mmCIF file of C-alpha atoms in Angstrom:
data_model
loop_
_atom_site.group_PDB
_atom_site.id
_atom_site.type_symbol
_atom_site.label_atom_id
_atom_site.label_comp_id
_atom_site.label_asym_id
_atom_site.label_seq_id
_atom_site.Cartn_x
_atom_site.Cartn_y
_atom_site.Cartn_z
ATOM 1 C CA MET A 608 49.242 100.098 103.324
ATOM 2 C CA ASP A 609 50.182 104.078 103.161
ATOM 3 C CA ILE A 610 53.822 103.328 104.031
ATOM 4 C CA LEU A 611 53.961 101.410 100.482
ATOM 5 C CA THR A 612 52.165 103.934 98.468
ATOM 6 C CA GLN A 613 52.459 107.338 100.007
ATOM 7 C CA PRO A 614 55.806 109.517 99.913
ATOM 8 C CA TRP A 615 57.628 109.177 103.561
ATOM 9 C CA HIS A 616 58.028 112.082 105.786
ATOM 10 C CA TRP A 617 61.460 113.462 106.053
ATOM 11 C CA ALA A 618 61.990 112.415 109.695
ATOM 12 C CA PHE A 619 61.210 108.801 108.868
ATOM 13 C CA SER A 620 63.312 108.920 105.826
ATOM 14 C CA GLY A 621 66.216 110.211 108.015
ATOM 15 C CA ILE A 622 65.861 107.308 110.343
ATOM 16 C CA MET A 623 65.643 104.648 107.684
ATOM 17 C CA ILE A 624 68.996 106.123 106.143
ATOM 18 C CA VAL A 625 70.667 105.667 109.660
ATOM 19 C CA PHE A 626 69.371 102.430 109.734
ATOM 20 C CA VAL A 627 71.031 101.613 106.341
ATOM 21 C CA MET A 628 74.202 103.360 107.644
ATOM 22 C CA PHE A 629 73.904 101.174 110.877
ATOM 23 C CA LEU A 630 73.694 97.760 108.757
ATOM 24 C CA LEU A 631 76.830 98.650 106.687
ATOM 25 C CA LEU A 632 78.898 99.563 109.775
ATOM 26 C CA TYR A 633 77.543 96.536 111.448
ATOM 27 C CA PHE A 634 78.619 94.287 108.475
ATOM 28 C CA GLY A 635 82.004 95.948 108.832
ATOM 29 C CA LYS A 636 81.857 98.540 105.920
ATOM 30 C CA ARG A 637 81.452 102.172 105.080
ATOM 31 C CA PHE A 638 78.317 104.047 103.900
ATOM 32 C CA GLY A 639 79.881 105.892 100.758
ATOM 33 C CA VAL A 640 78.345 105.109 97.274
ATOM 34 C CA SER A 641 80.715 107.227 95.007
ATOM 35 C CA SER A 642 83.717 104.730 95.891
ATOM 36 C CA SER A 643 81.882 102.393 93.323
ATOM 37 C CA PHE A 644 82.990 104.825 90.473
ATOM 38 C CA LYS A 645 86.452 104.156 91.408
ATOM 39 C CA ALA A 646 85.763 100.462 91.702
ATOM 40 C CA ILE A 647 84.254 100.363 88.192
ATOM 41 C CA CYS A 648 87.034 102.110 86.669
ATOM 42 C CA SER A 649 89.766 99.961 88.183
ATOM 43 C CA MET A 650 87.471 96.700 87.259
ATOM 44 C CA ALA A 651 87.446 98.341 83.600
ATOM 45 C CA GLY A 652 91.003 98.049 83.060
ATOM 46 C CA GLY A 653 91.957 101.491 84.676
ATOM 47 C CA LYS A 654 94.539 99.513 86.636
ATOM 48 C CA LYS A 655 97.086 99.968 84.192
ATOM 49 C CA THR A 656 96.561 103.546 83.601
ATOM 50 C CA CYS A 657 97.472 105.045 86.815
ATOM 51 C CA ASP A 658 98.080 104.308 90.442
ATOM 52 C CA TYR A 659 95.048 105.630 91.659
ATOM 53 C CA PHE A 660 93.070 102.663 90.250
ATOM 54 C CA ASP A 661 95.755 100.018 90.797
ATOM 55 C CA TYR A 662 94.379 98.554 93.862
ATOM 56 C CA ASP A 663 92.375 95.542 94.728
ATOM 57 C CA TRP A 664 88.956 96.414 93.552
ATOM 58 C CA LYS A 665 87.494 93.195 94.741
ATOM 59 C CA SER A 666 87.814 94.970 98.198
ATOM 60 C CA HIS A 667 84.647 96.975 96.903
ATOM 61 C CA SER A 668 82.965 93.728 95.595
ATOM 62 C CA TRP A 669 80.485 94.474 98.502
ATOM 63 C CA LEU A 670 79.807 98.002 97.426
ATOM 64 C CA LEU A 671 79.121 96.862 93.791
ATOM 65 C CA MET A 672 76.559 94.339 94.993
ATOM 66 C CA PHE A 673 75.089 97.228 97.107
ATOM 67 C CA VAL A 674 74.992 99.322 94.095
ATOM 68 C CA ILE A 675 72.924 96.409 92.120
ATOM 69 C CA GLY A 676 70.575 96.050 95.214
ATOM 70 C CA SER A 677 69.852 99.909 94.944
ATOM 71 C CA ILE A 678 69.169 99.569 91.233
ATOM 72 C CA VAL A 679 66.572 96.508 92.188
ATOM 73 C CA GLY A 680 65.221 98.525 95.039
ATOM 74 C CA GLY A 681 64.513 101.546 92.721
ATOM 75 C CA PHE A 682 62.825 98.875 90.448
ATOM 76 C CA LEU A 683 60.683 97.657 93.076
ATOM 77 C CA ALA A 684 59.860 101.017 94.322
ATOM 78 C CA ALA A 685 58.770 102.368 91.095
ATOM 79 C CA ASN A 686 56.577 99.239 90.035
ATOM 80 C CA PHE A 687 55.217 98.192 93.163
ATOM 81 C CA MET A 688 55.341 101.225 95.649
ATOM 82 C CA ALA A 689 54.887 104.428 93.662
ATOM 83 C CA SER A 690 52.849 107.108 94.943
ATOM 84 C CA PRO A 691 49.952 107.998 92.571
ATOM 85 C CA ASN A 692 50.300 111.725 93.237
ATOM 86 C CA PRO A 693 53.000 114.378 91.888
ATOM 87 C CA VAL A 694 55.902 115.032 94.036
ATOM 88 C CA ALA A 695 54.759 117.636 96.560
ATOM 89 C CA ILE A 696 57.536 120.541 95.925
ATOM 90 C CA SER A 697 56.704 123.993 96.983
ATOM 91 C CA GLN A 698 54.681 126.594 95.213
ATOM 92 C CA ALA A 699 57.646 128.750 95.059
ATOM 93 C CA THR A 700 59.759 126.146 93.315
ATOM 94 C CA ILE A 701 56.851 125.456 90.746
ATOM 95 C CA GLN A 702 56.984 128.976 89.870
ATOM 96 C CA ASP A 703 60.818 129.398 89.597
ATOM 97 C CA LEU A 704 61.152 126.145 87.457
ATOM 98 C CA GLN A 705 57.917 127.655 85.134
ATOM 99 C CA GLU A 706 60.111 130.932 84.682
ATOM 100 C CA LEU A 707 62.884 128.653 83.316
ATOM 101 C CA GLY A 708 60.694 126.714 81.067
ATOM 102 C CA ILE A 709 60.862 123.426 83.066
ATOM 103 C CA SER A 710 57.639 121.484 83.659
ATOM 104 C CA SER A 711 56.549 120.834 87.098
ATOM 105 C CA PRO A 712 55.884 117.296 88.479
ATOM 106 C CA GLN A 713 52.622 116.499 86.442
ATOM 107 C CA GLY A 714 52.172 112.664 87.179
ATOM 108 C CA ASN A 715 54.296 110.785 89.571
ATOM 109 C CA GLU A 716 57.401 111.411 87.653
ATOM 110 C CA LEU A 717 60.570 112.073 89.766
ATOM 111 C CA VAL A 718 62.395 114.102 87.267
ATOM 112 C CA PRO A 719 61.096 116.684 84.792
ATOM 113 C CA LEU A 720 60.465 114.429 81.551
ATOM 114 C CA ASP A 721 60.696 117.230 79.116
ATOM 115 C CA LEU A 722 64.482 117.792 80.043
ATOM 116 C CA PHE A 723 65.340 114.044 81.202
ATOM 117 C CA SER A 724 64.799 112.707 77.501
ATOM 118 C CA PHE A 725 66.908 111.420 74.817
ATOM 119 C CA ASP A 726 65.703 114.153 72.414
ATOM 120 C CA LYS A 727 67.003 116.625 74.877
ATOM 121 C CA LEU A 728 70.368 114.973 75.230
ATOM 122 C CA MET A 729 70.959 116.085 71.639
ATOM 123 C CA SER A 730 70.547 119.974 72.511
ATOM 124 C CA LEU A 731 73.077 122.101 74.036
ATOM 125 C CA PRO A 732 71.185 122.365 77.463
ATOM 126 C CA GLY A 733 70.935 118.403 77.471
ATOM 127 C CA ILE A 734 74.891 118.084 76.647
ATOM 128 C CA ILE A 735 75.773 120.367 79.597
ATOM 129 C CA ILE A 736 73.407 118.843 82.170
ATOM 130 C CA PHE A 737 73.825 115.116 81.619
ATOM 131 C CA ILE A 738 77.354 114.810 80.010
ATOM 132 C CA LEU A 739 79.251 117.748 81.697
ATOM 133 C CA GLY A 740 77.006 117.259 84.981
ATOM 134 C CA GLY A 741 77.793 113.701 85.319
ATOM 135 C CA PHE A 742 81.409 114.237 84.534
ATOM 136 C CA LEU A 743 81.435 116.781 87.487
ATOM 137 C CA ILE A 744 79.789 114.175 89.602
ATOM 138 C CA GLY A 745 82.493 111.685 89.242
ATOM 139 C CA PHE A 746 85.452 114.046 89.235
ATOM 140 C CA GLY A 747 84.164 116.178 92.226
ATOM 141 C CA THR A 748 83.454 113.255 94.343
ATOM 142 C CA ARG A 749 86.582 111.356 93.836
ATOM 143 C CA TYR A 750 88.450 114.856 94.323
ATOM 144 C CA ALA A 751 86.717 115.628 97.616
ATOM 145 C CA GLY A 752 87.002 111.889 98.703
ATOM 146 C CA GLY A 753 83.096 111.179 99.000
ATOM 147 C CA CYS A 754 79.688 112.390 98.153
ATOM 148 C CA THR A 755 76.624 112.897 99.951
ATOM 149 C CA SER A 756 76.624 109.783 101.550
ATOM 150 C CA GLY A 757 80.241 109.864 102.628
ATOM 151 C CA HIS A 758 80.666 113.134 103.464
ATOM 152 C CA ALA A 759 77.429 114.893 104.183
ATOM 153 C CA ILE A 760 76.091 111.979 106.220
ATOM 154 C CA SER A 761 78.478 109.428 107.632
ATOM 155 C CA GLY A 762 81.385 112.169 107.790
ATOM 156 C CA LEU A 763 79.410 114.837 109.716
ATOM 157 C CA ALA A 764 77.754 112.013 111.938
ATOM 158 C CA ASN A 765 81.475 111.116 112.656
ATOM 159 C CA LEU A 766 82.035 114.832 113.332
ATOM 160 C CA GLN A 767 84.747 115.029 110.499
ATOM 161 C CA LEU A 768 86.096 118.510 109.656
ATOM 162 C CA PRO A 769 87.287 117.808 106.304
ATOM 163 C CA SER A 770 83.667 116.450 105.609
ATOM 164 C CA LEU A 771 82.238 119.656 107.093
ATOM 165 C CA VAL A 772 84.421 121.404 104.536
ATOM 166 C CA ALA A 773 83.321 119.302 101.632
ATOM 167 C CA VAL A 774 79.675 119.909 102.456
ATOM 168 C CA VAL A 775 80.296 123.689 102.323
ATOM 169 C CA GLY A 776 81.790 122.782 98.972
ATOM 170 C CA PHE A 777 78.881 120.889 97.651
ATOM 171 C CA PHE A 778 76.728 123.913 98.595
ATOM 172 C CA ILE A 779 78.961 126.492 96.855
ATOM 173 C CA GLY A 780 78.911 124.472 93.825
ATOM 174 C CA GLY A 781 75.145 123.703 94.187
ATOM 175 C CA LEU A 782 73.975 127.219 94.706
ATOM 176 C CA ILE A 783 75.804 128.591 91.759
ATOM 177 C CA ALA A 784 74.782 125.923 89.306
ATOM 178 C CA THR A 785 71.183 126.327 90.607
ATOM 179 C CA HIS A 786 71.148 130.272 90.686
ATOM 180 C CA LEU A 787 73.598 131.487 87.894
ATOM 181 C CA LEU A 788 74.032 128.370 85.555
ATOM 182 C CA LEU A 789 70.726 127.062 85.308
ATOM 183 C CA PRO A 790 69.041 130.103 84.018
ATOM 184 C CA ILE A 791 71.855 130.534 81.231
ATOM 185 C CA ILE A 792 71.902 126.912 80.299
ATOM 186 C CA MET A 793 68.069 126.783 80.112
ATOM 187 C CA SER A 794 68.271 129.740 77.644
ATOM 188 C CA LEU A 795 70.929 128.235 75.104
ATOM 189 C CA MET B 1051 77.922 84.348 98.904
ATOM 190 C CA LYS B 1052 78.648 86.367 101.981
ATOM 191 C CA ASN B 1053 77.927 89.515 99.898
ATOM 192 C CA ILE B 1054 74.348 88.906 99.219
ATOM 193 C CA LYS B 1055 73.604 90.765 102.484
ATOM 194 C CA PHE B 1056 75.005 93.729 100.789
ATOM 195 C CA LEU B 1057 72.599 93.186 97.999
ATOM 196 C CA LEU B 1058 69.578 93.133 100.411
ATOM 197 C CA VAL B 1059 70.895 96.279 102.025
ATOM 198 C CA GLY B 1060 70.966 97.968 98.776
ATOM 199 C CA VAL B 1061 67.692 97.087 98.012
ATOM 200 C CA LEU B 1062 66.530 98.727 101.030
ATOM 201 C CA PHE B 1063 68.699 101.753 100.314
ATOM 202 C CA GLY B 1064 66.825 101.883 96.909
ATOM 203 C CA ILE B 1065 63.304 101.893 98.562
ATOM 204 C CA VAL B 1066 64.431 104.526 101.078
ATOM 205 C CA MET B 1067 65.885 106.792 98.504
ATOM 206 C CA SER B 1068 62.655 106.250 96.233
ATOM 207 C CA LYS B 1069 60.018 106.636 99.225
ATOM 208 C CA SER B 1070 62.011 109.621 100.723
ATOM 209 C CA GLU B 1071 61.895 111.407 97.252
ATOM 210 C CA ALA B 1072 65.616 112.072 97.494
ATOM 211 C CA ILE B 1073 66.019 110.992 94.366
ATOM 212 C CA SER B 1074 63.911 113.588 92.749
ATOM 213 C CA TRP B 1075 65.405 116.389 90.562
ATOM 214 C CA PHE B 1076 62.455 118.425 91.944
ATOM 215 C CA ARG B 1077 63.360 118.081 95.458
ATOM 216 C CA MET B 1078 67.087 119.138 94.893
ATOM 217 C CA GLN B 1079 66.079 122.381 93.078
ATOM 218 C CA GLU B 1080 63.611 122.932 95.835
ATOM 219 C CA MET B 1081 66.841 122.368 98.354
ATOM 220 C CA PHE B 1082 69.129 124.636 96.458
ATOM 221 C CA ARG B 1083 66.401 127.340 96.633
ATOM 222 C CA PHE B 1084 65.796 126.927 100.400
ATOM 223 C CA GLN B 1085 62.211 126.552 99.655
ATOM 224 C CA SER B 1086 61.212 123.423 101.750
ATOM 225 C CA ILE B 1087 62.421 121.795 104.860
ATOM 226 C CA HIS B 1088 62.445 118.494 103.202
ATOM 227 C CA MET B 1089 65.765 117.430 102.139
ATOM 228 C CA TYR B 1090 67.361 119.520 105.063
ATOM 229 C CA GLY B 1091 65.145 117.447 107.271
ATOM 230 C CA ILE B 1092 66.252 114.249 105.822
ATOM 231 C CA ILE B 1093 69.972 114.980 105.841
ATOM 232 C CA GLY B 1094 69.506 116.758 109.272
ATOM 233 C CA VAL B 1095 67.871 113.687 111.112
ATOM 234 C CA ALA B 1096 70.247 111.460 109.480
ATOM 235 C CA VAL B 1097 73.179 113.286 110.693
ATOM 236 C CA ILE B 1098 72.070 113.965 114.012
ATOM 237 C CA LEU B 1099 70.610 110.437 114.629
ATOM 238 C CA GLY B 1100 73.861 109.185 113.090
ATOM 239 C CA ALA B 1101 76.111 111.133 115.408
ATOM 240 C CA ILE B 1102 74.251 109.832 118.443
ATOM 241 C CA MET B 1103 74.543 106.338 117.022
ATOM 242 C CA ILE B 1104 78.136 106.372 116.365
ATOM 243 C CA LYS B 1105 78.875 107.856 119.837
ATOM 244 C CA LEU B 1106 77.028 104.730 121.114
ATOM 245 C CA MET B 1107 78.721 102.369 118.845
ATOM 246 C CA LYS B 1108 81.816 103.802 120.064
ATOM 247 C CA GLY B 1109 81.100 103.608 123.834
ATOM 248 C CA SER B 1110 79.986 100.148 123.521
ATOM 249 C CA SER B 1111 82.521 97.270 122.509
ATOM 250 C CA MET B 1112 80.271 96.348 119.799
ATOM 251 C CA LYS B 1113 82.066 94.046 117.133
ATOM 252 C CA THR B 1114 81.254 93.994 113.328
ATOM 253 C CA THR B 1115 80.151 90.434 111.991
ATOM 254 C CA GLU B 1116 83.696 90.063 110.838
ATOM 255 C CA ASN B 1117 84.652 90.383 114.506
ATOM 256 C CA ALA B 1118 86.319 93.708 114.271
ATOM 257 C CA LEU B 1119 85.541 97.390 115.229
ATOM 258 C CA PRO B 1120 83.462 99.190 112.945
ATOM 259 C CA ASP B 1121 85.012 101.545 110.215
ATOM 260 C CA PHE B 1122 83.873 105.115 111.076
ATOM 261 C CA ALA B 1123 85.722 106.351 108.235
ATOM 262 C CA GLU B 1124 88.276 109.009 109.435
ATOM 263 C CA LYS B 1125 88.397 111.450 106.593
ATOM 264 C CA PRO B 1126 92.076 112.355 105.386
ATOM 265 C CA LYS B 1127 92.634 115.963 106.155
ATOM 266 C CA THR B 1128 93.162 117.237 102.664
ATOM 267 C CA TYR B 1129 91.104 120.503 103.190
ATOM 268 C CA THR B 1130 91.781 122.011 99.666
ATOM 269 C CA ALA B 1131 90.576 118.732 97.912
ATOM 270 C CA SER B 1132 87.481 118.790 100.204
ATOM 271 C CA ILE B 1133 86.546 122.388 99.170
ATOM 272 C CA LEU B 1134 87.692 122.237 95.501
ATOM 273 C CA GLY B 1135 86.364 118.778 94.737
ATOM 274 C CA GLY B 1136 83.379 119.539 96.900
ATOM 275 C CA SER B 1137 82.384 122.764 95.069
ATOM 276 C CA ILE B 1138 82.846 120.822 91.597
ATOM 277 C CA PHE B 1139 80.554 117.787 92.826
ATOM 278 C CA GLY B 1140 78.071 120.433 93.833
ATOM 279 C CA LEU B 1141 77.778 122.043 90.440
ATOM 280 C CA GLY B 1142 77.001 118.417 89.045
ATOM 281 C CA TRP B 1143 74.633 117.671 91.880
ATOM 282 C CA ALA B 1144 72.468 120.572 91.255
ATOM 283 C CA LEU B 1145 72.666 120.053 87.437
ATOM 284 C CA THR B 1146 71.545 116.625 87.366
ATOM 285 C CA GLY B 1147 69.616 116.706 90.318
ATOM 286 C CA ALA B 1148 71.217 113.519 91.790
ATOM 287 C CA CYS B 1149 74.288 112.586 93.762
ATOM 288 C CA PRO B 1150 75.942 108.901 93.110
ATOM 289 C CA GLY B 1151 73.423 106.900 95.191
ATOM 290 C CA PRO B 1152 70.475 108.330 93.702
ATOM 291 C CA LEU B 1153 71.905 107.738 90.348
ATOM 292 C CA TYR B 1154 71.676 104.118 90.456
ATOM 293 C CA VAL B 1155 68.313 104.162 92.123
ATOM 294 C CA LEU B 1156 67.069 106.305 89.410
ATOM 295 C CA LEU B 1157 68.324 103.845 86.880
ATOM 296 C CA GLY B 1158 66.279 101.099 88.703
ATOM 297 C CA GLN B 1159 63.253 103.257 88.484
ATOM 298 C CA GLY B 1160 63.521 103.270 84.773
ATOM 299 C CA TYR B 1161 64.837 106.631 83.685
ATOM 300 C CA TRP B 1162 67.379 105.307 81.087
ATOM 301 C CA ILE B 1163 68.817 108.936 80.473
ATOM 302 C CA VAL B 1164 70.605 108.310 83.733
ATOM 303 C CA LEU B 1165 72.699 105.911 81.982
ATOM 304 C CA VAL B 1166 74.504 108.890 80.341
ATOM 305 C CA ILE B 1167 75.254 110.589 83.324
ATOM 306 C CA ILE B 1168 76.613 107.425 85.273
ATOM 307 C CA PHE B 1169 78.739 106.855 82.111
ATOM 308 C CA SER B 1170 80.099 110.708 82.135
ATOM 309 C CA ALA B 1171 80.763 109.990 86.104
ATOM 310 C CA LEU B 1172 82.834 107.243 85.368
ATOM 311 C CA VAL B 1173 84.701 109.322 82.600
ATOM 312 C CA GLY B 1174 84.899 112.047 85.522
ATOM 313 C CA THR B 1175 86.295 109.641 87.927
ATOM 314 C CA PHE B 1176 88.724 108.276 85.374
ATOM 315 C CA ALA B 1177 89.869 111.982 84.570
ATOM 316 C CA TYR B 1178 90.485 112.461 88.392
ATOM 317 C CA GLY B 1179 92.979 109.337 88.647
ATOM 318 C CA ILE B 1180 94.949 110.646 85.637
ATOM 319 C CA LEU B 1181 95.100 114.040 86.944
ATOM 320 C CA ARG B 1182 95.182 113.316 90.483
ATOM 321 C CA ASN B 1183 99.020 114.116 91.057
ATOM 322 C CA LYS B 1184 98.716 117.497 89.449
ATOM 323 C CA LEU B 1185 95.883 118.902 91.503
ATOM 324 C CA PRO B 1186 96.236 120.445 94.893
ATOM 325 C CA HIS B 1187 95.158 118.498 97.859
#
């Protein structure tokens, strides 16, 4: 069963994402994951602090179920469907990461383990990447009104101009972080 | 428990994200360095096929299981928010190598440090809620 143990071809992956989007549309919902952050903030008591969180978060309870499901899906994939081989990124990327002092895939890990550790969290690069990086994800997605699923996939597929503008923004930020900021952060 | 079906769709999403390697920090670096077609292929196929699907769904009179028309998400025309918010998210996306969906999937994969990113993202969301009225949209 190669489909279980081998990584999927990008074309098949794209088709499967559309299938997920279809199911959500058919069930009367939208494909957009970052709204879950707003729902969790509201649920955690944000209602009283400002009107942005003062909405019926239970209208997003389906999304919270989806989120729990995606955690379970990640668990199942890691434990029963993991590829035995390293992520096959290009040689050029391996070299670029090497120059930054970041290890390339060794076993079947999906993230660089020397960076994604609680030891690193206490260092300046760790604080910037995990704490500031996470903050920017939450702040930026709600400011832009969507993330990769809501804008780059659902929005573009529905020919929404605001989504195209947002995706241009995603890449402005992404290219700056990759080419200008990451070399500085890794040298700290 | 009519929400059970969304749990199952979420499980499928988590598996798709994992098997496609779209949750991999390495794949995001490769994408932002334009060194492989992998991520562009995934997003490109999803957008083109998704556009065809939405066109067909709009053309047919398909009803949802709630017996209503599907919600195709008309996005508000707040272009300043799109470009500024998008760029801010892009910075975080490249640094952490993950967008919101993959964050949850990575957590399920057992990368516990991702809890720190998710918590920080919730703080960021909270900050946006507080500052929203002072920001250009």
